[in-house]
mmCIF file of C-alpha atoms in Angstrom:
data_model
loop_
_atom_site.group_PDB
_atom_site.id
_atom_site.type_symbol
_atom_site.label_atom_id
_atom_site.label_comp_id
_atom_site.label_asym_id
_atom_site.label_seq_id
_atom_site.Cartn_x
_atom_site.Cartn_y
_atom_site.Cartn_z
ATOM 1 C CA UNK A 1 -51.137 26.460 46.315
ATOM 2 C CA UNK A 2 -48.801 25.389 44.190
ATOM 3 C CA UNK A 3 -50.034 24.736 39.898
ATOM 4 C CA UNK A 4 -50.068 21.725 38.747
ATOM 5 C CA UNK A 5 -50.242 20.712 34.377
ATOM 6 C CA UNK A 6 -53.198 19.549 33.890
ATOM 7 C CA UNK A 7 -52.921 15.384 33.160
ATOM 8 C CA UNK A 8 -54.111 16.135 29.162
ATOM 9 C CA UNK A 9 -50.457 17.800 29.010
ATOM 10 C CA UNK A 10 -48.923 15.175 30.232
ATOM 11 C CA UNK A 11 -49.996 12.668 28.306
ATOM 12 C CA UNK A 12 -49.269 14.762 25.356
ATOM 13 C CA UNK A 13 -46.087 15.459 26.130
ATOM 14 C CA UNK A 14 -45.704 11.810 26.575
ATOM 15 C CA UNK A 15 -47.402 10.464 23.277
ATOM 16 C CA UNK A 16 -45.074 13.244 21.743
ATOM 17 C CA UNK A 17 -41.771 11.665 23.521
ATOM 18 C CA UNK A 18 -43.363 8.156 22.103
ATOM 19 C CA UNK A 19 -43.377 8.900 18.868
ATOM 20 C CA UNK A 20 -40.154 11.385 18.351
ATOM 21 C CA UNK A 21 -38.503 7.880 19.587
ATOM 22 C CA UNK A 22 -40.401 5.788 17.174
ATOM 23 C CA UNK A 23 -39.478 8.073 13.970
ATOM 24 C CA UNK A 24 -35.958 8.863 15.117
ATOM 25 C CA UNK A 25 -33.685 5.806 15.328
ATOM 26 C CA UNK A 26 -31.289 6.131 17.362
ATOM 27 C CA UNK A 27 -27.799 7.580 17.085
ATOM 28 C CA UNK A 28 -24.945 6.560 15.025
ATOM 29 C CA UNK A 29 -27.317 3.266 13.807
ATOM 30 C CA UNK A 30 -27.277 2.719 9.868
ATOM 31 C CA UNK A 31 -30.171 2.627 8.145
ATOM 32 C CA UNK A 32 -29.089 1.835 4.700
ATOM 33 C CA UNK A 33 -28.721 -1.341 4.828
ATOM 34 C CA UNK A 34 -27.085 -3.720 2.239
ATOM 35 C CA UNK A 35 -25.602 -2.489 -1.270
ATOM 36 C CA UNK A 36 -25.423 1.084 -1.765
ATOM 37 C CA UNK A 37 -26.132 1.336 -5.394
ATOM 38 C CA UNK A 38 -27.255 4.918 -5.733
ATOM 39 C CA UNK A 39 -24.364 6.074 -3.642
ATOM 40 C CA UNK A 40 -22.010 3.942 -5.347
ATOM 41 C CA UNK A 41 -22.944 4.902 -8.496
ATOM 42 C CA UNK A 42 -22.687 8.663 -7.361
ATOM 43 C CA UNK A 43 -18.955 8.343 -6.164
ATOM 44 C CA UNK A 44 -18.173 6.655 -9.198
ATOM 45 C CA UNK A 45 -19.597 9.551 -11.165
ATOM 46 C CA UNK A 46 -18.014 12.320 -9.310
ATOM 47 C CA UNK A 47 -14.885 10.131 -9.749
ATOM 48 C CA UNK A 48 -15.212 10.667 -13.980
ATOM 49 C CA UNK A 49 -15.822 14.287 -13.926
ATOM 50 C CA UNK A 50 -13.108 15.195 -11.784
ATOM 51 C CA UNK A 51 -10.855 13.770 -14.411
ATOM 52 C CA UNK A 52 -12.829 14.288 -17.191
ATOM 53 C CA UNK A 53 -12.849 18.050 -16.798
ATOM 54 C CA UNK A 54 -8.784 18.459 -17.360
ATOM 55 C CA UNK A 55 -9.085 15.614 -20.000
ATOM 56 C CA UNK A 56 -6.585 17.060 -22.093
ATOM 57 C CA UNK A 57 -4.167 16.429 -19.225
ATOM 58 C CA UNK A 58 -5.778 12.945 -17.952
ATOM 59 C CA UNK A 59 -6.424 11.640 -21.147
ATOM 60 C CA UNK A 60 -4.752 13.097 -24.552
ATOM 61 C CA UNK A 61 -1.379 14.283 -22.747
ATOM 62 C CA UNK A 62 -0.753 10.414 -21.327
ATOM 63 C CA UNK A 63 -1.194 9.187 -24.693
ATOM 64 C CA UNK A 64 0.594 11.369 -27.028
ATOM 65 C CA UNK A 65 3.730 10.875 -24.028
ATOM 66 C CA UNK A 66 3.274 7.134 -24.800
ATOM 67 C CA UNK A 67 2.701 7.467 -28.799
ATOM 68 C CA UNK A 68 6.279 9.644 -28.490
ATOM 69 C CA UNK A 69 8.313 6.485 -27.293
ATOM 70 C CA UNK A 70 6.977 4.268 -29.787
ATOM 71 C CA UNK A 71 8.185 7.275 -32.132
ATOM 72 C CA UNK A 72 11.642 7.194 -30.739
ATOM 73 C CA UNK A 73 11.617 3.565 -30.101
ATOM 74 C CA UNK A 74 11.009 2.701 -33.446
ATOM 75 C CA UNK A 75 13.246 5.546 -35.161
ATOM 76 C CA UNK A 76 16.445 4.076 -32.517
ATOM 77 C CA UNK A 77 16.079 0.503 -32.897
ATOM 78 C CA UNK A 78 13.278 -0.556 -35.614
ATOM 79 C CA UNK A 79 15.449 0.095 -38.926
ATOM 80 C CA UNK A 80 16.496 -2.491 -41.340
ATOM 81 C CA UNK A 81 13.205 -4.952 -40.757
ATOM 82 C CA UNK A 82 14.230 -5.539 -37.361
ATOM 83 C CA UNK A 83 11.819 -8.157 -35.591
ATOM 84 C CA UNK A 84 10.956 -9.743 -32.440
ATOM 85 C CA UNK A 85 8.252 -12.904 -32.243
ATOM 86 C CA UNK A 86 8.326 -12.722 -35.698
ATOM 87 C CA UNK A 87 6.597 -9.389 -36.323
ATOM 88 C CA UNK A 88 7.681 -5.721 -36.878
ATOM 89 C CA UNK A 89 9.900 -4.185 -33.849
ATOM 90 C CA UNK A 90 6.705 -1.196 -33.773
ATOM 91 C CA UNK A 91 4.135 -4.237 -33.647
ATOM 92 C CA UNK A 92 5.615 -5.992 -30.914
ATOM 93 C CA UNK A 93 6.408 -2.731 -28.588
ATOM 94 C CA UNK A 94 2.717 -0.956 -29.295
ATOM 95 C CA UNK A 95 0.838 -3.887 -26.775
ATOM 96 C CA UNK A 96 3.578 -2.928 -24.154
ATOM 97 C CA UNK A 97 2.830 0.499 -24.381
ATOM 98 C CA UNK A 98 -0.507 0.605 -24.252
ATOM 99 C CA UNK A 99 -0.965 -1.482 -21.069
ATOM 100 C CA UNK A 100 1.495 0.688 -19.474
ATOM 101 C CA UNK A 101 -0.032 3.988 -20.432
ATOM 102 C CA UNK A 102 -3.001 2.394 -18.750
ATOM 103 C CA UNK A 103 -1.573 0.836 -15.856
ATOM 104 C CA UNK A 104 0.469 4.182 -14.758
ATOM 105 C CA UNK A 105 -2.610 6.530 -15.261
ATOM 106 C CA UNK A 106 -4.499 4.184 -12.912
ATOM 107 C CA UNK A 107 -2.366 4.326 -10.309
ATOM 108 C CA UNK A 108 -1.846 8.031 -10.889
ATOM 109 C CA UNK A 109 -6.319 8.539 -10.565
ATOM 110 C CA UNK A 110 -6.674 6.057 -7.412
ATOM 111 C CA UNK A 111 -3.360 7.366 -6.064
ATOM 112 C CA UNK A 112 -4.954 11.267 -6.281
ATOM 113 C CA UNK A 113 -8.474 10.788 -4.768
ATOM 114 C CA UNK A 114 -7.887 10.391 -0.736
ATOM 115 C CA UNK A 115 -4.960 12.140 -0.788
ATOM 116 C CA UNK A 116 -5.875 15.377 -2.491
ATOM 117 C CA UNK A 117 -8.878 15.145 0.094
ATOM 118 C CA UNK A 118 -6.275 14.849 2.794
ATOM 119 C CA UNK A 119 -4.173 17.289 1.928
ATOM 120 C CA UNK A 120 -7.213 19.716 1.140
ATOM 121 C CA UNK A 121 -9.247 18.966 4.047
ATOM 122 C CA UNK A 122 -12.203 17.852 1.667
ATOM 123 C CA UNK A 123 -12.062 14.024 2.631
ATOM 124 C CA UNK A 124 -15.043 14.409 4.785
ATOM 125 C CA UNK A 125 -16.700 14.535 1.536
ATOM 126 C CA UNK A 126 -15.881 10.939 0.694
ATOM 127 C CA UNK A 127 -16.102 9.519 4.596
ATOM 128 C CA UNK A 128 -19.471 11.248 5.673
ATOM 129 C CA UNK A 129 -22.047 9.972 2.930
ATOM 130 C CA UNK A 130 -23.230 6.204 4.001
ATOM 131 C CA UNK A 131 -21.036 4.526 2.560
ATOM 132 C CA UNK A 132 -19.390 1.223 3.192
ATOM 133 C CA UNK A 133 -15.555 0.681 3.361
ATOM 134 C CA UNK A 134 -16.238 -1.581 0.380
ATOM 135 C CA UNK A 135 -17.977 0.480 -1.644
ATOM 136 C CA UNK A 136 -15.922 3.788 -1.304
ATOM 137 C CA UNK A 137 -12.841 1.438 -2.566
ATOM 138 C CA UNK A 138 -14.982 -0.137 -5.452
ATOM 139 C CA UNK A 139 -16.300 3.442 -6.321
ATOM 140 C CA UNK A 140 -12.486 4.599 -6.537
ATOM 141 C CA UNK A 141 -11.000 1.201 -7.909
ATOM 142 C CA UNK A 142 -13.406 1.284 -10.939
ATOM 143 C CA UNK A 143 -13.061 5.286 -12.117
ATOM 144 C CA UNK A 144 -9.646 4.692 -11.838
ATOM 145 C CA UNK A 145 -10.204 1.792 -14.299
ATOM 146 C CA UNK A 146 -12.515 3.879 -16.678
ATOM 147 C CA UNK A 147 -9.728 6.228 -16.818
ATOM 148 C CA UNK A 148 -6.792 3.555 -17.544
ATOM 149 C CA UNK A 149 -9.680 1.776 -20.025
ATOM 150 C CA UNK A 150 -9.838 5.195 -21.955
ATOM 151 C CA UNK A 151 -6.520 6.343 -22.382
ATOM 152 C CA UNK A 152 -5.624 2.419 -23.513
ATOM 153 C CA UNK A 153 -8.223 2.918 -26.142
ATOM 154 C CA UNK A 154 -6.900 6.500 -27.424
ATOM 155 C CA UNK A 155 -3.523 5.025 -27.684
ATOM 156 C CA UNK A 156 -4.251 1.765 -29.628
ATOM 157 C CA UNK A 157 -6.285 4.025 -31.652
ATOM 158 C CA UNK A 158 -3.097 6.456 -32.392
ATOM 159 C CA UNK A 159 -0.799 3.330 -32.856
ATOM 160 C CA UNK A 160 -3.486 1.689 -35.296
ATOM 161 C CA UNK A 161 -2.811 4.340 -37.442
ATOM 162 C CA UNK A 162 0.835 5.207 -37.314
ATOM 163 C CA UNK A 163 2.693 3.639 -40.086
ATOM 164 C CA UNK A 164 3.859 0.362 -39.954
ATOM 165 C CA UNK A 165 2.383 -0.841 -37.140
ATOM 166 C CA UNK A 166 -0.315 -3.718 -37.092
ATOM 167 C CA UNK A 167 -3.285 -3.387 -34.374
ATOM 168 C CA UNK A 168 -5.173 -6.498 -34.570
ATOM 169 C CA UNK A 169 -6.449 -9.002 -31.821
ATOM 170 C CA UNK A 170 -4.917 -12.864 -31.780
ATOM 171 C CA UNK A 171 -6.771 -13.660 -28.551
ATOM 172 C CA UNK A 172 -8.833 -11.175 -27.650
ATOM 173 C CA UNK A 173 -9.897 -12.670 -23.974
ATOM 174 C CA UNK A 174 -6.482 -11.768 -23.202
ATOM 175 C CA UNK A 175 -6.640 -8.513 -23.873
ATOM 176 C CA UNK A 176 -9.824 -8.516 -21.732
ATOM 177 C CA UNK A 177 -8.321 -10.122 -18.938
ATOM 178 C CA UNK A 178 -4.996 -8.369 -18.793
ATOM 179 C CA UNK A 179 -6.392 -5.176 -19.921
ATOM 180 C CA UNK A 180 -8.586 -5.195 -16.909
ATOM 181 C CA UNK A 181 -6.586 -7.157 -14.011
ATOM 182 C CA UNK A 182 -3.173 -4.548 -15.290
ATOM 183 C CA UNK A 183 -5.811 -1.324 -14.478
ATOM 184 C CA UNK A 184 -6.911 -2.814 -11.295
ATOM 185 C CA UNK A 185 -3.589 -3.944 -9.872
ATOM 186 C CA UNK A 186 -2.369 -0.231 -10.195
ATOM 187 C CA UNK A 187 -5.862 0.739 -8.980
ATOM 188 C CA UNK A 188 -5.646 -0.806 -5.928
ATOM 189 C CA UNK A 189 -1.584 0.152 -5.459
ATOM 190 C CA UNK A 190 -2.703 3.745 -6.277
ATOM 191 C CA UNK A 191 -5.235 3.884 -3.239
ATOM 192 C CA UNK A 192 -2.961 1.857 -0.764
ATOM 193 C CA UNK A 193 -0.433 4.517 -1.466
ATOM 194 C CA UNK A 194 -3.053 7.437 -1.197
ATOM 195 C CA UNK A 195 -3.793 5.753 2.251
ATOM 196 C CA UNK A 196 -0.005 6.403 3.185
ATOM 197 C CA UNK A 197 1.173 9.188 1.580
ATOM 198 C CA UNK A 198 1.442 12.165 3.691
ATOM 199 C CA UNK A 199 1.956 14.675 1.083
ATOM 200 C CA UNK A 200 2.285 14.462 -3.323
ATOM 201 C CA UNK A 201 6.180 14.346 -3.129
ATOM 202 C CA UNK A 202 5.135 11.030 -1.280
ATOM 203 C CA UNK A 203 2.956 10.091 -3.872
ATOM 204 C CA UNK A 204 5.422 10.743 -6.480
ATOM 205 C CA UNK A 205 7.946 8.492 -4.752
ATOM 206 C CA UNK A 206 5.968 5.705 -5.558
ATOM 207 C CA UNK A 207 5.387 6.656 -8.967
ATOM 208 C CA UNK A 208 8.839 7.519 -9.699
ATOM 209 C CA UNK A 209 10.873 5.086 -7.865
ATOM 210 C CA UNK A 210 8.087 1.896 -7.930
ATOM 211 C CA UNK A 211 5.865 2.111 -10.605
ATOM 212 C CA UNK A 212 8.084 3.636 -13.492
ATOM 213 C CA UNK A 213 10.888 1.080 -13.900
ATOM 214 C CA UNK A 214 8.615 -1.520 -13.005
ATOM 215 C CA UNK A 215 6.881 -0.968 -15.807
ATOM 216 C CA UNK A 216 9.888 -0.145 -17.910
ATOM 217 C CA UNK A 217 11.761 -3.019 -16.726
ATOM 218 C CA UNK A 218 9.043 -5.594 -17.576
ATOM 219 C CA UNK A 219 9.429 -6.542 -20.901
ATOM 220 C CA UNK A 220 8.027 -3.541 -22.470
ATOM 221 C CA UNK A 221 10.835 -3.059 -25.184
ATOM 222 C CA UNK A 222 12.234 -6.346 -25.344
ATOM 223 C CA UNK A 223 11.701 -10.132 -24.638
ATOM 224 C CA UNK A 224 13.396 -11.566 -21.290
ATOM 225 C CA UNK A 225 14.870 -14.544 -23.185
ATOM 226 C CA UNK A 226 17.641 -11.942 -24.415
ATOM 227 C CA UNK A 227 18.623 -10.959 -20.597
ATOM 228 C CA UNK A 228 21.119 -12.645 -18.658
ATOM 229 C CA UNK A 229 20.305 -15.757 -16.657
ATOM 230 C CA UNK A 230 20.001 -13.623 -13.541
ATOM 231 C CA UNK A 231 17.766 -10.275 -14.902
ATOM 232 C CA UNK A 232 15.879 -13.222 -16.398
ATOM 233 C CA UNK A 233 15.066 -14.468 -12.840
ATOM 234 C CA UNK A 234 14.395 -11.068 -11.652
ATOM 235 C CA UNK A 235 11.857 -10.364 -14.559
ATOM 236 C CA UNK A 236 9.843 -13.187 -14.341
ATOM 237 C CA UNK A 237 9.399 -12.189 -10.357
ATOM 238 C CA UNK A 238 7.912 -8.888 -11.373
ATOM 239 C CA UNK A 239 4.118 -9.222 -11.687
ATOM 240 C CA UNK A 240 4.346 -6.559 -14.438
ATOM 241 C CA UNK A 241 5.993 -8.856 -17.170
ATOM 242 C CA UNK A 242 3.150 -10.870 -16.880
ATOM 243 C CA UNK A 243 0.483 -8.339 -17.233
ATOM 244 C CA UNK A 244 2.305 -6.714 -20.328
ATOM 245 C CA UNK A 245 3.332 -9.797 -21.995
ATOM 246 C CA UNK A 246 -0.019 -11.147 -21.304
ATOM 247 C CA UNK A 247 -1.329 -8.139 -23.196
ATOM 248 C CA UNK A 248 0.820 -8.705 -25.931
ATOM 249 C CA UNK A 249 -0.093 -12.513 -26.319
ATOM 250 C CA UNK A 250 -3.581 -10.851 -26.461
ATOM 251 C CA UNK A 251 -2.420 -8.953 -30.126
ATOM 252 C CA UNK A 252 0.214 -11.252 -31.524
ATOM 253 C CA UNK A 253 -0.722 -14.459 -30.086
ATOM 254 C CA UNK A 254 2.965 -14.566 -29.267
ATOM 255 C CA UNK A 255 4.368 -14.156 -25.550
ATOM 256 C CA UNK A 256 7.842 -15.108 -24.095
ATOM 257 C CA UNK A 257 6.081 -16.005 -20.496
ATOM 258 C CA UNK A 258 5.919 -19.531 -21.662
ATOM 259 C CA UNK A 259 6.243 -21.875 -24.754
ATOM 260 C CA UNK A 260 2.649 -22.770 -24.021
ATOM 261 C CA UNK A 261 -0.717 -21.133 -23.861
ATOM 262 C CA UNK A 262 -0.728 -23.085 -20.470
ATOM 263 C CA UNK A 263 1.892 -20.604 -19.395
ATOM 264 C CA UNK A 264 -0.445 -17.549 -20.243
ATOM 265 C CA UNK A 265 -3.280 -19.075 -18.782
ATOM 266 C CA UNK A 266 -1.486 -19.473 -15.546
ATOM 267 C CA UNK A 267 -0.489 -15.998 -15.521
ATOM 268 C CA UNK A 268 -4.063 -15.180 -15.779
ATOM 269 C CA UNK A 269 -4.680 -16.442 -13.051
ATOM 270 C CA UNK A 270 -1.798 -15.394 -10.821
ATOM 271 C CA UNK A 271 -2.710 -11.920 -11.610
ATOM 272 C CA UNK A 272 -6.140 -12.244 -10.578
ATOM 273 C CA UNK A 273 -4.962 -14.077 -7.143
ATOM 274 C CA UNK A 274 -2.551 -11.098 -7.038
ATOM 275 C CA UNK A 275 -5.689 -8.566 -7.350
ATOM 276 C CA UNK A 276 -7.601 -10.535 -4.832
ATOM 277 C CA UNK A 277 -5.337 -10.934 -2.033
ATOM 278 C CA UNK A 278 -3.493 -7.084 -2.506
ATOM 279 C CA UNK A 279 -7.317 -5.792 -2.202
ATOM 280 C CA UNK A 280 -8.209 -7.562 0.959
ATOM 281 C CA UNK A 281 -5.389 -5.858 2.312
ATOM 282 C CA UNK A 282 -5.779 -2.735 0.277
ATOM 283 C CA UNK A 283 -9.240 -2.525 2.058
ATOM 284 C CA UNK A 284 -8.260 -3.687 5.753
ATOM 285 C CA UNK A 285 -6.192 -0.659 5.808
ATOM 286 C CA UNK A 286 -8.999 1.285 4.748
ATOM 287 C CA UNK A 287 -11.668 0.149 7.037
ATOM 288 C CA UNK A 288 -8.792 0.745 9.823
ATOM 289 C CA UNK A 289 -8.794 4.569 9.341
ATOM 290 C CA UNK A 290 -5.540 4.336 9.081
ATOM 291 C CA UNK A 291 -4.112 7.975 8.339
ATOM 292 C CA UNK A 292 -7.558 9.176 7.439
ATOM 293 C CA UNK A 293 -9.107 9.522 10.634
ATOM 294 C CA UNK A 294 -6.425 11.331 12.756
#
């Protein structure tokens, strides 16, 4: 005859089945839920030491390459009492400088984190933990911004105490604001070109061809009202002259976007919109997989 379990088995085997399904949700389902805090935070940290580790290159080399054109800037064109909004030629550059030593170095951090994981093979580091879409751009958005906060603050230090040149703070919401919106702009370009770049000459494109003479061509070294109707124009299009000279109203309380502190206030805010709409679409592309999946 043939054997047959006995029914104790059975049940067993079925009060085992029961609760295997109870404790083990089932596949692909979340279970974190809500704001990731702890992972965020962890991103964000692994984010700082990567750069932190070649700091001399991340850090101190952006910021002596800055100090140096102030140095040459000031030796070519800053004899004889030479002045522009009514302060020193040195004084009016250094605010220019500084938010562009931090707005390049953003873009340079955000720009390096997916696609050095692409090109490695290591991005299933950064798409495997549970994270959201949201918060693996906010983890990269904001070290990039620590890192464009830091070198901003080693170069107004060095400028504070090269000779004759005044570091002080007019309005220093402005600094604040422009400081912050100037980091994350190049933040979020950095990680929408990370997102397309197939290789670093692509990410150098962007960085030589895009975000260099942007920033160079913004009002860095000189105030717009001396351009030609038509460069005029041009400048005032590129969101970059607003975020520099915003910065500079910040020190001098002096800017040439308007007559008004109406004008500057309105920049404000066009930057932020600018921030705000570029990220939604910064992080559409991301939650589309778009070249990171394939």
């Amino acid at each position: 005859m043939p054997q047959t379990e006995p029914a104790s088995a059975n049940s067993n085997a079925a009060l085992s089945g029961t609760i295997a399904a109870t404790r083990f949700p089932p596949k692909g389902e979340p279970q974190i839920t809500g704001f990731n805090r702890i992972g965020l935070w962890s991103l964000y940290i692994k984010e700082i030491r990567r750069f932190l580790k070649v700091q001399t290159q991340t850090v101190w080399a952006p910021a002596i390459t800055t100090l140096l054109f102030l140095i040459i800037f000031t030796v070519a064109l800053g004899r004889g009492g030479r002045e522009v909004l009514g302060v020193s030629f040195g004084t009016f550059v250094a605010p220019g400088l500084i938010m562009m030593g931090m707005m390049q170095n953003a873009f340079a951090n955000a720009s390096f984190s997916l696609l050095s994981g692409k090109l490695q093979g290591t991005i299933i580091d950064l798409l495997m933990p549970p994270l959201s879409w949201g918060e693996l751009m906010l983890g990269i958005v904001a070290a990039a911004m620590t890192r464009a906060v830091m070198v901003g603050a080693t170069v107004a230090f060095a400028m504070w105490l090269y000779p004759g040149v005044e570091v002080g703070a007019a309005h220093v919401w402005a600094i604040v604001w422009f400081g912050l919106n100037g980091a994350a702009l190049l933040s979020i370009v950095g990680l929408l070109a990370s997102l397309w770049a197939e290789k670093f000459d692509h990410n150098a494109a962007v960085t030589n061809f895009v975000v260099a003479p942007l920033s160079l061509l913004s009002g860095t070294f000189y105030v717009i009202d001396n351009l030609s109707p038509a460069f005029e124009a041009i400048s005032r299009v590129n969101p970059f002259f607003y975020l520099i000279s915003g910065f500079r109203y910040g020190f001098l309380g002096e800017s040439d976007i308007g007559n008004t502190d109406h004008a500057v206030m309105g920049a404000a805010l066009g930057v932020f919109a600018l921030n705000l709409v570029l990220g939604f679409f910064t992080y559409r592309v991301l939650a589309s997989g778009w070249k990171i999946k394939s």
